[in-house]
Amino acid sequence: MIHKISEYWNDFISLLYPDTCKACGNALLKTEHYLCTKCRLDIPTSDYWLHKDNPVNQIFWGRTPIEFASAFLLFSKGSRYRKLIHHLKYKGDKDAGIVLGELYGKTLANQSLYKSIDYIIPVPLHPKKLKKRGYNQSDCIAKGLSKGIGAPYRTDILIRTVNTQTQTKKTKEERWNNVSGVFAVNNPEQLEGKHVLIVDDVITTGATIEHCALTMINASRCIVSVACLARA
Ligand SMILES: [Zn+2]
């Protein structure tokens, strides 16, 4: 009986304050979560995972032995999906990363290359920055990807040992120097022979990811692939 009453109460509350789709702002149905069905169907995805010569993969050509790299979303400036990434990064909206990460993961799970992923590893934040921000946006995406792909995500293997300044206003060269030597691997033997998927929110020059990849490859001879939500 109490259960019934609380159910009625929840229905009543949601009539007054319906959950809204985070992309278009329309009220969500009871069966919908975070994004409405239309916005889920309309997600402007790339098809980078189908092409070895995709623009994100090409970032690493001749630089770092990345097995495969892709980005999930392709959007233009005013896109309603762009703000989801902004909310994930700056407004504490962890669900944005988890929901998009899971959709991305489900897409990748159909690709033979991604069936061999052993660990999903987010680009780490320095513990000081993590404490200040309260969360790492890449962790949220990794969590979603993990659900979609069905491989575990690990935040205890790759760590950031130096607290770097933000990359946003830096040139390509400055970005490279800024992240040089800032990552380390805990117990590298656990990566030996594994296929690791590095996760970041937005890829720009790829410098941060390259350093993460090289740190892991040099420590353990693992295979590294890359998944980003979007490309800057
Ligand atoms: Zn919507």
Coordinates of C-alpha atoms and ligand atoms in Angstrom, one line a residue:
M1 CA 0.0 0.0 0.0
I2 CA 2.8 2.4 1.0
H3 CA 4.6 1.5 -2.2
K4 CA 1.4 2.3 -4.2
I5 CA 1.0 5.7 -2.5
S6 CA 4.6 6.6 -3.1
E7 CA 4.2 5.6 -6.8
Y8 CA 1.1 7.9 -7.1
W9 CA 3.0 10.6 -5.3
N10 CA 5.9 10.3 -7.8
D11 CA 3.5 10.4 -10.7
F12 CA 1.9 13.5 -9.2
I13 CA 5.3 15.2 -8.8
S14 CA 6.3 14.4 -12.3
L15 CA 3.1 15.9 -13.6
L16 CA 4.0 19.1 -11.9
Y17 CA 7.7 19.0 -12.7
P18 CA 8.3 16.7 -15.6
D19 CA 11.8 15.6 -16.4
T20 CA 12.9 17.3 -19.6
C21 CA 15.1 16.1 -22.4
K22 CA 18.6 17.7 -21.9
A23 CA 19.0 18.3 -25.6
C24 CA 15.6 19.7 -26.8
G25 CA 14.0 20.6 -23.5
N26 CA 10.7 18.8 -24.2
A27 CA 9.1 16.8 -21.4
L28 CA 10.3 13.2 -21.1
L29 CA 7.9 10.2 -21.0
K30 CA 8.2 7.9 -18.1
T31 CA 10.0 5.4 -20.2
E32 CA 12.6 7.9 -21.4
H33 CA 15.8 8.9 -19.6
Y34 CA 17.9 12.0 -20.1
L35 CA 17.2 12.3 -23.8
C36 CA 13.9 12.0 -25.6
T37 CA 13.5 9.2 -28.2
K38 CA 13.6 11.7 -31.0
C39 CA 16.9 13.3 -29.8
R40 CA 18.4 9.8 -29.3
L41 CA 17.5 8.9 -32.9
D42 CA 18.8 12.3 -34.2
I43 CA 22.2 12.1 -32.5
P44 CA 24.7 13.3 -35.1
T45 CA 27.2 10.5 -35.0
S46 CA 30.3 10.0 -37.1
D47 CA 31.0 6.7 -38.7
Y48 CA 34.7 6.9 -37.9
W49 CA 34.9 3.4 -36.5
L50 CA 34.2 2.1 -40.0
H51 CA 37.2 3.9 -41.6
K52 CA 40.9 3.5 -40.8
D53 CA 41.6 6.8 -42.5
N54 CA 39.1 8.8 -40.4
P55 CA 40.3 12.3 -39.2
V56 CA 40.8 11.3 -35.6
N57 CA 42.9 8.2 -36.5
Q58 CA 45.0 10.4 -38.8
I59 CA 46.0 12.7 -35.9
F60 CA 48.2 9.9 -34.7
W61 CA 49.6 8.7 -38.0
G62 CA 53.4 8.8 -38.0
R63 CA 53.4 9.9 -34.4
T64 CA 52.1 7.2 -32.0
P65 CA 51.3 3.6 -32.6
I66 CA 47.6 3.8 -31.9
E67 CA 45.6 0.8 -33.0
F68 CA 42.4 2.7 -33.8
A69 CA 40.9 6.1 -32.9
S70 CA 37.5 7.5 -33.3
A71 CA 35.1 10.2 -32.1
F72 CA 31.4 9.7 -31.6
L73 CA 29.7 13.0 -32.4
L74 CA 29.9 15.3 -35.3
F75 CA 28.1 18.5 -34.6
S76 CA 28.0 22.1 -35.8
K77 CA 28.2 25.2 -33.6
G78 CA 24.7 25.7 -32.4
S79 CA 23.9 22.0 -32.1
R80 CA 21.7 21.0 -29.2
Y81 CA 24.1 18.1 -28.6
R82 CA 27.1 20.4 -28.2
K83 CA 25.7 21.8 -25.0
L84 CA 25.6 18.3 -23.5
I85 CA 29.4 18.2 -23.7
H86 CA 29.6 21.6 -22.2
H87 CA 27.3 20.5 -19.3
L88 CA 29.4 17.4 -18.8
K89 CA 32.6 19.5 -18.6
Y90 CA 31.6 22.5 -16.7
K91 CA 28.2 22.0 -15.1
G92 CA 28.6 18.7 -13.2
D93 CA 26.2 16.9 -15.5
K94 CA 27.7 13.4 -15.2
D95 CA 24.8 11.8 -16.9
A96 CA 25.7 13.5 -20.2
G97 CA 28.9 11.4 -20.2
I98 CA 27.4 8.2 -19.0
V99 CA 24.4 8.3 -21.5
L100 CA 26.5 9.3 -24.5
G101 CA 29.3 6.9 -23.5
E102 CA 26.9 4.0 -23.4
L103 CA 25.4 4.9 -26.8
Y104 CA 28.9 5.1 -28.2
G105 CA 29.9 1.9 -26.6
K106 CA 26.9 0.0 -28.0
T107 CA 27.9 1.3 -31.5
L108 CA 31.5 0.2 -31.0
A109 CA 30.5 -3.2 -29.6
N110 CA 29.3 -4.2 -33.1
Q111 CA 32.8 -3.6 -34.5
S112 CA 35.2 -6.6 -34.5
L113 CA 38.2 -4.4 -33.4
Y114 CA 36.5 -3.3 -30.2
K115 CA 35.6 -6.8 -29.2
S116 CA 39.2 -7.3 -28.0
I117 CA 39.2 -4.4 -25.6
D118 CA 40.3 -5.5 -22.1
Y119 CA 40.2 -2.2 -20.2
I120 CA 38.6 1.1 -20.7
I121 CA 40.9 3.8 -19.2
P122 CA 39.8 7.5 -18.9
V123 CA 42.4 10.3 -19.3
P124 CA 43.1 10.9 -15.6
L125 CA 42.9 14.2 -13.8
H126 CA 45.5 15.1 -11.1
P127 CA 44.1 14.2 -7.6
K128 CA 44.2 17.9 -6.7
K129 CA 42.1 18.9 -9.7
L130 CA 39.8 16.0 -9.2
K131 CA 39.1 17.2 -5.6
K132 CA 38.5 20.7 -6.8
R133 CA 36.1 19.7 -9.6
G134 CA 34.5 16.8 -7.8
Y135 CA 34.6 14.5 -10.8
N136 CA 36.5 13.6 -13.9
Q137 CA 34.3 14.0 -17.0
S138 CA 36.3 11.3 -18.8
D139 CA 35.4 8.8 -16.0
C140 CA 31.7 9.4 -16.7
I141 CA 32.2 8.6 -20.5
A142 CA 34.4 5.6 -19.6
K143 CA 31.6 4.3 -17.3
G144 CA 29.1 4.6 -20.1
L145 CA 31.4 3.0 -22.6
S146 CA 32.1 0.2 -20.2
K147 CA 28.3 -0.6 -20.1
G148 CA 28.0 -0.4 -23.8
I149 CA 31.1 -2.4 -24.7
G150 CA 31.0 -4.8 -21.8
A151 CA 34.6 -4.4 -20.7
P152 CA 35.7 -3.0 -17.3
Y153 CA 36.8 0.6 -16.9
R154 CA 39.8 1.2 -14.7
T155 CA 40.9 4.4 -13.0
D156 CA 43.7 2.9 -11.0
I157 CA 46.1 2.0 -13.7
L158 CA 47.0 5.2 -15.5
I159 CA 47.6 8.2 -13.1
R160 CA 48.5 11.8 -13.5
T161 CA 51.5 12.7 -11.4
V162 CA 51.9 16.3 -12.3
N163 CA 49.1 18.9 -12.1
T164 CA 49.3 20.7 -15.5
Q165 CA 47.6 24.0 -16.5
T166 CA 44.6 23.9 -18.7
Q167 CA 45.4 23.3 -22.4
T168 CA 42.6 25.4 -23.7
K169 CA 44.6 28.5 -24.7
K170 CA 47.8 26.7 -25.7
T171 CA 49.4 26.2 -29.1
K172 CA 50.1 22.7 -30.4
E173 CA 53.7 22.8 -29.3
E174 CA 52.8 24.2 -25.9
R175 CA 50.3 21.5 -25.4
W176 CA 52.8 18.8 -26.2
N177 CA 55.4 20.2 -23.7
N178 CA 52.7 20.8 -21.1
V179 CA 51.8 17.1 -20.7
S180 CA 55.3 15.7 -21.2
G181 CA 56.1 13.3 -18.4
V182 CA 52.9 13.9 -16.4
F183 CA 51.5 10.4 -16.5
A184 CA 52.6 7.1 -14.9
V185 CA 51.4 3.5 -14.8
N186 CA 50.6 1.6 -11.6
N187 CA 51.7 -2.1 -11.8
P188 CA 52.4 -2.1 -15.5
E189 CA 52.4 -5.9 -15.6
Q190 CA 48.6 -5.8 -15.5
L191 CA 48.7 -4.1 -18.9
E192 CA 51.0 -6.7 -20.5
G193 CA 49.5 -7.9 -23.8
K194 CA 46.2 -6.1 -23.1
H195 CA 44.2 -3.9 -25.5
V196 CA 43.4 -0.7 -23.8
L197 CA 40.8 1.9 -24.8
I198 CA 41.8 5.5 -23.8
V199 CA 38.8 7.8 -23.3
D200 CA 38.7 11.6 -23.5
D201 CA 35.8 14.0 -23.9
V202 CA 37.0 16.2 -26.8
I203 CA 40.1 15.6 -28.9
T204 CA 42.0 18.6 -30.1
T205 CA 45.7 18.1 -31.0
G206 CA 45.7 14.6 -29.4
A207 CA 48.8 15.6 -27.3
T208 CA 47.3 14.5 -24.0
I209 CA 46.1 11.2 -25.4
E210 CA 49.5 10.6 -27.1
H211 CA 51.3 11.0 -23.8
C212 CA 48.9 8.7 -22.1
A213 CA 49.3 6.1 -24.8
L214 CA 53.1 6.3 -24.9
T215 CA 53.3 6.1 -21.1
M216 CA 51.3 2.8 -21.2
I217 CA 53.0 1.4 -24.3
N218 CA 56.5 2.1 -23.0
A219 CA 55.6 0.6 -19.6
S220 CA 54.0 -2.6 -20.8
R221 CA 53.8 -3.2 -24.5
C222 CA 50.0 -3.0 -24.5
I223 CA 47.9 -2.1 -27.5
V224 CA 46.1 1.2 -27.3
S225 CA 43.0 2.4 -29.1
V226 CA 41.2 5.8 -28.5
A227 CA 37.6 6.8 -28.1
C228 CA 36.6 10.5 -27.7
L229 CA 33.1 11.9 -27.6
A230 CA 33.8 14.6 -30.0
R231 CA 36.5 16.4 -32.0
A232 CA 37.2 20.1 -31.5
Ligands
ZN1 ZN 14.8 15.8 -27.0

